[in-house]
mmCIF file of C-alpha atoms in Angstrom:
data_model
loop_
_atom_site.group_PDB
_atom_site.id
_atom_site.type_symbol
_atom_site.label_atom_id
_atom_site.label_comp_id
_atom_site.label_asym_id
_atom_site.label_seq_id
_atom_site.Cartn_x
_atom_site.Cartn_y
_atom_site.Cartn_z
ATOM 1 C CA GLY A 1 257.528 96.509 68.765
ATOM 2 C CA TYR A 2 258.568 99.790 70.354
ATOM 3 C CA THR A 3 261.790 100.893 72.071
ATOM 4 C CA VAL A 4 262.064 103.917 74.369
ATOM 5 C CA ARG A 5 265.673 105.088 74.802
ATOM 6 C CA PHE A 6 267.023 107.393 77.492
ATOM 7 C CA GLU A 7 270.352 108.895 78.557
ATOM 8 C CA ASN A 8 271.714 110.519 81.688
ATOM 9 C CA ASP A 9 273.267 113.810 80.643
ATOM 10 C CA PRO A 10 277.099 113.596 80.542
ATOM 11 C CA GLU A 11 277.111 116.889 82.485
ATOM 12 C CA ALA A 12 274.947 115.470 85.284
ATOM 13 C CA THR A 13 276.353 115.645 88.810
ATOM 14 C CA PHE A 14 275.156 112.272 90.081
ATOM 15 C CA PRO A 15 274.003 108.948 88.689
ATOM 16 C CA ALA A 16 270.274 108.363 88.449
ATOM 17 C CA ALA A 17 269.136 106.042 91.232
ATOM 18 C CA GLU A 18 265.626 105.679 89.844
ATOM 19 C CA VAL A 19 264.389 105.889 86.231
ATOM 20 C CA THR A 20 260.656 106.106 85.564
ATOM 21 C CA VAL A 21 259.254 105.792 82.034
ATOM 22 C CA THR A 22 255.560 106.369 81.370
ATOM 23 C CA HIS A 23 253.692 105.907 78.130
ATOM 24 C CA THR A 24 250.020 106.070 77.135
ATOM 25 C CA LEU A 25 249.054 103.553 74.489
ATOM 26 C CA ASP A 26 247.240 105.010 71.490
ATOM 27 C CA ALA A 27 243.451 104.582 71.527
ATOM 28 C CA ASP A 28 243.676 102.416 68.378
ATOM 29 C CA LEU A 29 245.851 99.869 70.195
ATOM 30 C CA ASP A 30 244.532 97.022 72.335
ATOM 31 C CA PRO A 31 245.990 97.444 75.867
ATOM 32 C CA ALA A 32 245.181 93.823 76.714
ATOM 33 C CA THR A 33 247.814 92.740 74.191
ATOM 34 C CA PHE A 34 250.582 94.829 75.803
ATOM 35 C CA ARG A 35 253.651 92.744 76.592
ATOM 36 C CA PRO A 36 256.823 94.145 78.173
ATOM 37 C CA GLY A 37 260.111 93.402 76.471
ATOM 38 C CA ALA A 38 263.701 93.677 77.586
ATOM 39 C CA VAL A 39 264.976 96.570 79.664
ATOM 40 C CA GLY A 40 268.606 97.633 79.683
ATOM 41 C CA TRP A 41 271.124 100.131 81.006
ATOM 42 C CA ASP A 42 274.860 100.426 80.412
ATOM 43 C CA ASP A 43 275.770 96.932 79.147
ATOM 44 C CA VAL A 44 273.115 95.195 81.263
ATOM 45 C CA VAL A 45 270.015 93.601 79.683
ATOM 46 C CA ALA A 46 267.169 91.991 81.647
ATOM 47 C CA GLU A 47 264.412 89.908 80.025
ATOM 48 C CA PRO A 48 260.848 89.513 81.363
ATOM 49 C CA PRO A 49 259.194 86.111 81.867
ATOM 50 C CA PRO A 50 257.772 84.813 78.542
ATOM 51 C CA GLY A 51 254.237 86.063 77.860
ATOM 52 C CA ALA A 52 254.082 88.253 80.988
ATOM 53 C CA ALA A 53 251.590 91.126 80.857
ATOM 54 C CA GLU A 54 253.313 92.867 83.812
ATOM 55 C CA TRP A 55 256.728 92.349 85.362
ATOM 56 C CA ARG A 56 258.175 92.747 88.846
ATOM 57 C CA GLU A 57 261.657 91.482 89.638
ATOM 58 C CA ARG A 58 264.678 92.296 91.769
ATOM 59 C CA PHE A 59 267.515 91.951 89.312
ATOM 60 C CA THR A 60 271.163 91.758 90.307
ATOM 61 C CA PRO A 61 273.554 92.284 87.386
ATOM 62 C CA GLU A 62 276.482 89.895 87.377
ATOM 63 C CA GLY A 63 279.473 91.400 89.180
ATOM 64 C CA ALA A 64 277.547 94.489 90.279
ATOM 65 C CA ASP A 65 277.412 95.823 93.809
ATOM 66 C CA ILE A 66 273.821 97.010 93.404
ATOM 67 C CA ALA A 67 270.478 95.412 92.599
ATOM 68 C CA VAL A 68 267.693 96.946 90.536
ATOM 69 C CA ASP A 69 263.992 96.595 91.206
ATOM 70 C CA ILE A 70 262.189 96.315 87.863
ATOM 71 C CA ALA A 71 258.485 97.109 87.883
ATOM 72 C CA VAL A 72 256.376 97.233 84.704
ATOM 73 C CA THR A 73 252.690 97.901 85.314
ATOM 74 C CA ARG A 74 249.694 98.846 83.230
ATOM 75 C CA ASP A 75 246.538 100.722 84.197
ATOM 76 C CA GLY A 76 244.228 100.817 81.207
ATOM 77 C CA HIS A 77 246.186 102.440 78.383
ATOM 78 C CA ASP A 78 248.812 103.871 80.793
ATOM 79 C CA VAL A 79 252.046 101.871 81.179
ATOM 80 C CA THR A 80 254.824 102.577 83.699
ATOM 81 C CA TRP A 81 258.365 101.225 83.903
ATOM 82 C CA ARG A 82 260.243 101.906 87.143
ATOM 83 C CA LEU A 83 263.894 100.932 87.558
ATOM 84 C CA SER A 84 265.024 101.490 91.167
ATOM 85 C CA THR A 85 268.527 101.076 92.588
ATOM 86 C CA ILE A 86 268.665 98.816 95.665
ATOM 87 C CA ASP A 87 271.467 98.332 98.196
ATOM 88 C CA PRO A 88 271.742 94.524 98.484
ATOM 89 C CA ALA A 89 272.973 94.866 102.053
ATOM 90 C CA THR A 90 269.873 96.708 103.258
ATOM 91 C CA GLY A 91 267.288 95.837 100.608
ATOM 92 C CA ALA A 92 266.473 99.537 100.412
ATOM 93 C CA PRO A 93 267.455 102.411 98.116
ATOM 94 C CA PRO A 94 271.022 103.567 98.819
ATOM 95 C CA GLU A 95 271.496 106.689 100.903
ATOM 96 C CA ASP A 96 274.684 107.688 99.104
ATOM 97 C CA PRO A 97 273.813 109.923 96.089
ATOM 98 C CA GLU A 98 276.963 108.652 94.331
ATOM 99 C CA ILE A 99 275.353 105.206 93.929
ATOM 100 C CA GLY A 100 272.859 104.661 91.115
ATOM 101 C CA LEU A 101 272.142 102.414 88.181
ATOM 102 C CA LEU A 102 272.638 105.075 85.473
ATOM 103 C CA PRO A 103 275.783 107.223 85.719
ATOM 104 C CA PRO A 104 276.326 110.328 83.607
ATOM 105 C CA ASN A 105 276.956 109.195 80.035
ATOM 106 C CA VAL A 106 280.595 110.248 79.944
ATOM 107 C CA ALA A 107 281.787 107.025 78.298
ATOM 108 C CA ALA A 108 278.857 105.669 76.318
ATOM 109 C CA PRO A 109 276.960 103.480 76.773
ATOM 110 C CA GLU A 110 277.442 103.617 80.559
ATOM 111 C CA GLY A 111 274.741 106.290 80.909
ATOM 112 C CA GLU A 112 272.291 104.940 78.305
ATOM 113 C CA GLY A 113 269.256 102.719 78.745
ATOM 114 C CA PHE A 114 266.065 101.491 77.112
ATOM 115 C CA VAL A 115 262.746 99.746 77.628
ATOM 116 C CA ARG A 116 260.877 97.732 75.007
ATOM 117 C CA PHE A 117 257.331 96.493 74.504
ATOM 118 C CA THR A 118 254.923 95.072 71.966
ATOM 119 C CA VAL A 119 251.229 95.737 71.473
ATOM 120 C CA GLU A 120 248.622 94.811 68.851
ATOM 121 C CA PRO A 121 246.035 97.014 67.115
ATOM 122 C CA ALA A 122 242.538 97.162 68.485
ATOM 123 C CA GLY A 123 239.850 95.198 66.714
ATOM 124 C CA GLY A 124 238.283 96.870 63.705
ATOM 125 C CA VAL A 125 241.157 99.254 63.038
ATOM 126 C CA ALA A 126 240.892 100.494 59.468
ATOM 127 C CA ASP A 127 243.574 100.314 56.828
ATOM 128 C CA GLY A 128 245.634 103.508 56.924
ATOM 129 C CA THR A 129 244.970 104.249 60.629
ATOM 130 C CA VAL A 130 247.772 106.310 62.197
ATOM 131 C CA VAL A 131 248.918 105.671 65.775
ATOM 132 C CA ASP A 132 251.279 107.876 67.769
ATOM 133 C CA ALA A 133 253.715 106.942 70.505
ATOM 134 C CA GLN A 134 255.428 109.299 72.953
ATOM 135 C CA ALA A 135 257.007 108.635 76.339
ATOM 136 C CA SER A 136 257.983 110.654 79.416
ATOM 137 C CA ILE A 137 261.200 109.885 81.318
ATOM 138 C CA VAL A 138 262.014 111.022 84.863
ATOM 139 C CA PHE A 139 265.394 110.608 86.564
ATOM 140 C CA ASP A 140 264.847 110.512 90.336
ATOM 141 C CA VAL A 141 262.779 113.633 91.120
ATOM 142 C CA ASN A 142 263.867 115.792 88.179
ATOM 143 C CA GLU A 143 261.599 117.329 85.572
ATOM 144 C CA PRO A 144 260.154 114.905 82.985
ATOM 145 C CA ILE A 145 261.958 114.514 79.675
ATOM 146 C CA VAL A 146 259.474 114.019 76.835
ATOM 147 C CA THR A 147 260.576 111.968 73.843
ATOM 148 C CA ASN A 148 259.844 112.671 70.213
ATOM 149 C CA THR A 149 256.548 111.384 68.800
ATOM 150 C CA TRP A 150 256.844 108.190 66.759
ATOM 151 C CA THR A 151 254.139 107.593 64.169
ATOM 152 C CA ASN A 152 253.047 104.280 62.653
ATOM 153 C CA THR A 153 250.461 103.716 59.930
ATOM 154 C CA PHE A 154 248.578 100.440 59.735
ATOM 155 C CA ASP A 155 248.805 98.807 56.319
ATOM 156 C CA LEU A 156 246.420 95.889 56.599
ATOM 157 C CA THR A 157 245.716 95.241 52.912
ATOM 158 C CA PRO A 158 248.132 93.419 50.614
ATOM 159 C CA PRO A 159 249.282 95.144 47.441
ATOM 160 C CA THR A 160 248.214 94.282 43.909
ATOM 161 C CA SER A 161 250.722 92.921 41.414
ATOM 162 C CA ALA A 162 251.520 93.362 37.738
ATOM 163 C CA VAL A 163 253.959 91.689 35.355
ATOM 164 C CA THR A 164 254.503 92.106 31.623
ATOM 165 C CA GLY A 165 256.669 89.916 29.437
ATOM 166 C CA PRO A 166 257.769 89.731 25.809
ATOM 167 C CA GLU A 167 255.288 89.178 23.005
ATOM 168 C CA SER A 168 254.285 85.552 22.577
ATOM 169 C CA PRO A 169 255.495 83.524 20.770
ATOM 170 C CA SER A 170 259.031 84.702 21.375
ATOM 171 C CA ALA A 171 261.717 83.972 18.806
ATOM 172 C CA THR A 172 264.388 84.394 21.472
ATOM 173 C CA ASN A 173 264.620 82.377 24.653
ATOM 174 C CA ALA A 174 266.244 85.278 26.545
ATOM 175 C CA LEU A 175 263.109 86.643 28.205
ATOM 176 C CA ALA A 176 262.758 89.972 30.026
ATOM 177 C CA PHE A 177 259.848 90.835 32.331
ATOM 178 C CA ASP A 178 258.782 94.117 33.947
ATOM 179 C CA LEU A 179 257.361 93.912 37.476
ATOM 180 C CA GLY A 180 254.831 96.362 38.895
ATOM 181 C CA GLY A 181 252.050 96.753 41.426
ATOM 182 C CA PHE A 182 250.211 99.182 43.679
ATOM 183 C CA ASP A 183 249.775 99.814 47.393
ATOM 184 C CA ASP A 184 248.281 103.111 48.546
ATOM 185 C CA VAL A 185 249.569 102.989 52.136
ATOM 186 C CA SER A 186 253.172 101.798 52.368
ATOM 187 C CA GLY A 187 253.880 101.295 48.667
ATOM 188 C CA VAL A 188 255.325 98.314 46.827
ATOM 189 C CA ALA A 189 258.706 97.399 48.306
ATOM 190 C CA GLY A 190 259.548 94.305 46.268
ATOM 191 C CA TRP A 191 258.346 91.104 44.663
ATOM 192 C CA ARG A 192 258.542 87.365 45.051
ATOM 193 C CA ILE A 193 258.963 85.549 41.727
ATOM 194 C CA GLU A 194 257.708 82.095 40.768
ATOM 195 C CA VAL A 195 258.546 80.364 37.476
ATOM 196 C CA ALA A 196 257.207 77.267 35.732
ATOM 197 C CA THR A 197 257.922 75.583 32.403
ATOM 198 C CA GLY A 198 255.232 73.667 30.530
ATOM 199 C CA ASP A 199 252.669 72.131 32.883
ATOM 200 C CA ALA A 200 255.002 72.073 35.897
ATOM 201 C CA GLU A 201 254.057 73.713 39.182
ATOM 202 C CA LEU A 202 255.266 77.240 39.881
ATOM 203 C CA VAL A 203 258.498 77.316 41.890
ATOM 204 C CA THR A 204 259.815 80.290 43.862
ATOM 205 C CA VAL A 205 263.020 81.737 42.459
ATOM 206 C CA GLY A 206 265.288 83.338 45.061
ATOM 207 C CA GLY A 207 264.063 85.573 47.864
ATOM 208 C CA ARG A 208 262.364 88.931 47.801
ATOM 209 C CA ARG A 209 263.719 91.152 45.035
ATOM 210 C CA GLU A 210 263.546 94.936 44.766
ATOM 211 C CA ASP A 211 264.623 95.249 41.119
ATOM 212 C CA PRO A 212 261.515 95.593 38.886
ATOM 213 C CA ALA A 213 263.389 94.042 35.942
ATOM 214 C CA PHE A 214 263.466 90.233 35.873
ATOM 215 C CA ALA A 215 265.150 88.156 33.167
ATOM 216 C CA LEU A 216 265.624 84.456 32.519
ATOM 217 C CA THR A 217 266.825 82.095 29.801
ATOM 218 C CA ALA A 218 264.002 79.694 28.963
ATOM 219 C CA PRO A 219 264.121 76.278 27.277
ATOM 220 C CA ARG A 220 263.082 76.419 23.640
ATOM 221 C CA GLY A 221 259.816 74.968 22.463
ATOM 222 C CA GLN A 222 258.204 75.437 25.886
ATOM 223 C CA ARG A 223 255.562 77.594 27.529
ATOM 224 C CA VAL A 224 257.007 79.681 30.343
ATOM 225 C CA ARG A 225 254.922 81.166 33.171
ATOM 226 C CA VAL A 226 256.187 83.868 35.500
ATOM 227 C CA ARG A 227 254.140 84.913 38.528
ATOM 228 C CA ALA A 228 255.031 88.112 40.382
ATOM 229 C CA ARG A 229 253.691 88.626 43.924
ATOM 230 C CA ALA A 230 254.177 92.165 45.212
ATOM 231 C CA VAL A 231 255.284 92.835 48.796
ATOM 232 C CA ASP A 232 254.430 96.183 50.396
ATOM 233 C CA GLY A 233 256.412 98.227 52.884
ATOM 234 C CA ALA A 234 254.618 96.572 55.800
ATOM 235 C CA GLY A 235 255.543 93.085 54.581
ATOM 236 C CA ASN A 236 252.079 92.189 53.243
ATOM 237 C CA LEU A 237 252.309 89.728 50.338
ATOM 238 C CA ASP A 238 249.849 89.650 47.444
ATOM 239 C CA PRO A 239 248.248 86.180 47.830
ATOM 240 C CA ASP A 240 247.377 85.866 44.135
ATOM 241 C CA GLY A 241 249.976 87.788 42.191
ATOM 242 C CA ALA A 242 249.983 88.403 38.437
ATOM 243 C CA VAL A 243 251.067 85.929 35.750
ATOM 244 C CA ALA A 244 252.704 86.428 32.345
ATOM 245 C CA GLU A 245 252.906 83.521 29.874
ATOM 246 C CA VAL A 246 255.245 83.270 26.899
ATOM 247 C CA GLU A 247 255.554 80.543 24.278
ATOM 248 C CA VAL A 248 259.201 80.205 23.324
ATOM 249 C CA ALA A 249 259.778 79.163 19.706
ATOM 250 C CA ALA A 250 261.718 75.969 19.157
ATOM 251 C CA ALA A 251 265.012 75.964 17.309
ATOM 252 C CA VAL A 252 264.747 74.797 13.687
ATOM 253 C CA ALA A 253 266.495 71.522 14.469
ATOM 254 C CA GLU A 254 264.054 70.868 17.334
ATOM 255 C CA LEU A 255 261.133 71.193 14.905
ATOM 256 C CA GLY A 256 262.407 68.172 12.942
ATOM 257 C CA VAL A 257 263.107 70.252 9.851
ATOM 258 C CA ALA A 258 266.030 69.052 7.719
ATOM 259 C CA VAL A 259 268.482 71.858 7.119
ATOM 260 C CA ASP A 260 270.730 71.645 4.053
ATOM 261 C CA ARG A 261 273.396 74.145 3.291
ATOM 262 C CA ILE A 262 273.719 74.857 -0.441
ATOM 263 C CA ALA A 263 277.175 76.035 -1.399
ATOM 264 C CA GLY A 264 279.819 75.685 -4.018
ATOM 265 C CA PRO A 265 283.524 76.433 -4.061
ATOM 266 C CA ASP A 266 282.784 80.033 -5.102
ATOM 267 C CA ARG A 267 279.836 82.358 -5.653
ATOM 268 C CA TYR A 268 279.372 81.269 -9.263
ATOM 269 C CA ALA A 269 279.215 77.582 -8.441
ATOM 270 C CA THR A 270 276.889 78.378 -5.528
ATOM 271 C CA ALA A 271 274.441 80.069 -7.935
ATOM 272 C CA VAL A 272 274.493 76.933 -10.103
ATOM 273 C CA ALA A 273 273.919 74.718 -7.040
ATOM 274 C CA VAL A 274 270.904 76.822 -6.029
ATOM 275 C CA ALA A 275 269.442 76.479 -9.520
ATOM 276 C CA ASP A 276 270.033 72.707 -9.442
ATOM 277 C CA ALA A 277 268.334 72.453 -6.039
ATOM 278 C CA ALA A 278 265.302 74.357 -7.319
ATOM 279 C CA ALA A 279 264.946 71.902 -10.196
ATOM 280 C CA VAL A 280 265.185 68.938 -7.831
ATOM 281 C CA ASP A 281 262.551 70.499 -5.545
ATOM 282 C CA GLY A 282 260.015 70.446 -8.365
ATOM 283 C CA ALA A 283 260.557 73.725 -10.115
ATOM 284 C CA GLY A 284 261.556 71.850 -13.296
ATOM 285 C CA ALA A 285 263.540 73.325 -16.135
ATOM 286 C CA PRO A 286 263.758 77.105 -16.009
ATOM 287 C CA ALA A 287 261.718 79.033 -18.527
ATOM 288 C CA MET A 288 264.131 81.934 -18.467
ATOM 289 C CA THR A 289 267.726 82.535 -17.408
ATOM 290 C CA TRP A 290 268.846 85.737 -15.783
ATOM 291 C CA LEU A 291 272.529 86.604 -15.650
ATOM 292 C CA ALA A 292 273.987 89.051 -13.146
ATOM 293 C CA THR A 293 277.575 89.838 -12.383
ATOM 294 C CA GLY A 294 278.940 88.246 -9.248
ATOM 295 C CA LEU A 295 281.045 91.348 -8.763
ATOM 296 C CA ASN A 296 278.023 93.551 -8.042
ATOM 297 C CA PHE A 297 275.554 91.764 -5.775
ATOM 298 C CA PRO A 298 272.920 94.540 -5.720
ATOM 299 C CA ASP A 299 272.191 93.676 -9.365
ATOM 300 C CA ALA A 300 271.380 90.113 -8.372
ATOM 301 C CA LEU A 301 269.313 91.207 -5.351
ATOM 302 C CA ALA A 302 267.285 93.628 -7.448
ATOM 303 C CA ALA A 303 266.526 90.911 -9.987
ATOM 304 C CA GLY A 304 265.359 88.346 -7.407
ATOM 305 C CA PRO A 305 261.597 89.087 -7.409
ATOM 306 C CA ALA A 306 261.443 89.176 -11.212
ATOM 307 C CA VAL A 307 263.358 85.890 -11.468
ATOM 308 C CA ALA A 308 260.896 84.178 -9.140
ATOM 309 C CA ALA A 309 257.867 85.582 -10.974
ATOM 310 C CA SER A 310 259.195 84.350 -14.333
ATOM 311 C CA ARG A 311 259.987 80.849 -13.023
ATOM 312 C CA GLY A 312 263.518 81.484 -14.075
ATOM 313 C CA GLN A 313 267.007 80.828 -12.775
ATOM 314 C CA LEU A 314 269.414 83.489 -11.612
ATOM 315 C CA LEU A 315 273.061 82.767 -12.329
ATOM 316 C CA LEU A 316 276.127 84.779 -11.438
ATOM 317 C CA VAL A 317 278.931 85.296 -13.909
ATOM 318 C CA ASP A 318 282.353 86.825 -13.634
ATOM 319 C CA GLY A 319 281.716 90.038 -15.443
ATOM 320 C CA HIS A 320 285.185 90.061 -16.947
ATOM 321 C CA GLN A 321 286.487 86.500 -17.359
ATOM 322 C CA VAL A 322 285.082 83.430 -19.036
ATOM 323 C CA ALA A 323 287.141 81.163 -16.812
ATOM 324 C CA GLY A 324 285.423 82.339 -13.640
ATOM 325 C CA SER A 325 282.053 82.002 -15.330
ATOM 326 C CA GLN A 326 282.616 78.476 -16.647
ATOM 327 C CA PRO A 327 280.216 76.696 -14.213
ATOM 328 C CA VAL A 328 277.477 79.070 -15.390
ATOM 329 C CA VAL A 329 278.305 78.600 -19.040
ATOM 330 C CA ASP A 330 278.136 74.834 -18.546
ATOM 331 C CA ARG A 331 274.783 75.155 -16.748
ATOM 332 C CA ILE A 332 273.348 77.228 -19.619
ATOM 333 C CA ALA A 333 274.521 74.680 -22.150
ATOM 334 C CA ALA A 334 272.928 71.867 -20.136
ATOM 335 C CA THR A 335 269.562 73.616 -19.805
ATOM 336 C CA GLN A 336 269.598 75.356 -23.204
ATOM 337 C CA PRO A 337 266.641 73.443 -24.720
ATOM 338 C CA GLY A 338 264.310 74.771 -21.992
ATOM 339 C CA ILE A 339 265.490 78.357 -22.146
ATOM 340 C CA ALA A 340 263.185 80.642 -24.068
ATOM 341 C CA VAL A 341 264.664 83.938 -22.920
ATOM 342 C CA LEU A 342 268.073 85.032 -21.625
ATOM 343 C CA ARG A 343 268.260 88.336 -19.782
ATOM 344 C CA LEU A 344 271.298 90.233 -18.605
ATOM 345 C CA VAL A 345 271.048 92.324 -15.418
ATOM 346 C CA GLY A 346 273.030 95.490 -14.919
ATOM 347 C CA GLY A 347 274.556 98.269 -16.944
ATOM 348 C CA THR A 348 276.178 97.872 -20.342
ATOM 349 C CA GLY A 349 279.564 97.222 -18.799
ATOM 350 C CA ALA A 350 278.426 94.899 -16.033
ATOM 351 C CA ILE A 351 279.093 91.784 -18.144
ATOM 352 C CA SER A 352 281.979 91.904 -20.591
ATOM 353 C CA ALA A 353 281.676 91.159 -24.310
ATOM 354 C CA GLU A 354 283.905 88.127 -23.829
ATOM 355 C CA VAL A 355 281.538 86.596 -21.285
ATOM 356 C CA LYS A 356 278.496 87.429 -23.395
ATOM 357 C CA ALA A 357 280.120 85.677 -26.360
ATOM 358 C CA ALA A 358 280.782 82.566 -24.272
ATOM 359 C CA VAL A 359 277.166 82.488 -23.164
ATOM 360 C CA ARG A 360 275.901 82.872 -26.739
ATOM 361 C CA ALA A 361 278.191 80.040 -27.803
ATOM 362 C CA ALA A 362 276.735 77.845 -25.077
ATOM 363 C CA LEU A 363 273.243 78.608 -26.327
ATOM 364 C CA ALA A 364 274.221 77.933 -29.935
ATOM 365 C CA SER A 365 275.741 74.588 -28.964
ATOM 366 C CA GLY A 366 272.289 73.297 -28.251
#
């Protein structure tokens, strides 16, 4: 709808007894759809009958000592509003120039007023059509005051939508989506978001959002669908929207996989436990034993691929004390018959002579 505002100059000598507003509807508007809205002055507001195409009424504001004749008429594309002060005692315009409906606007809003109306576009108006609106205002018999020109552009086509999500399947269930779209008239102003899990129906999440970043925490082991429907600056909503789908990986426990933690009281015993577990899992007796100091883990990490390729076992020893290495020494003694090769990992000082001697003794015991 449109609103035309006017004001009686604070420096005016007298109140305006009659206010006339004229406006010519743009050629791309349908004059048959014109409907007057409220008119107002000072703190008074008058409403037309519902659905009226024209409006004539003698309106007496509550507590006022004047009445106002309201006349809204249309001739083709030309519309006229006329607000005329009436003396209730005579039913005619007052003779006293000090009496009028719109005094000088010394203490706003006493000298301010407005008229409103709605109108629809003409049939066949193209997307992007521009319509202009300008009004002329006359106080009594003074020169017309011409308003600024207000421009509207018809955006009749909904925008297109876009949404991108994380790569599927997603290891994390904290999902982030980027929203996008295009509208060449009023631009994309926001989105409506719908979310569904599994085969459930899409459900709207919240109201219209302007932030193009959307995030959610999804249930694991489920397919998540997010539909973004762009809204343009004119309020048009993309009827189809764009959809992003993401499969969220299940947690290990949800996959039914048994998880065992292999650990010993210290790093040396843990290495023995890992070797024992490998034998139980079908690796059998190791063909080779690799020893690395538990004081320098990079040695053990570097040896890992070679240990696996040789179907061996990797054990950690205390590079300086036999006591700390005792679980490993015991393991070597227990598996000695299957050991064809024993390899030490690290520099010449990584494993002390004392520990080496204990290991050799364990081998000899077999």
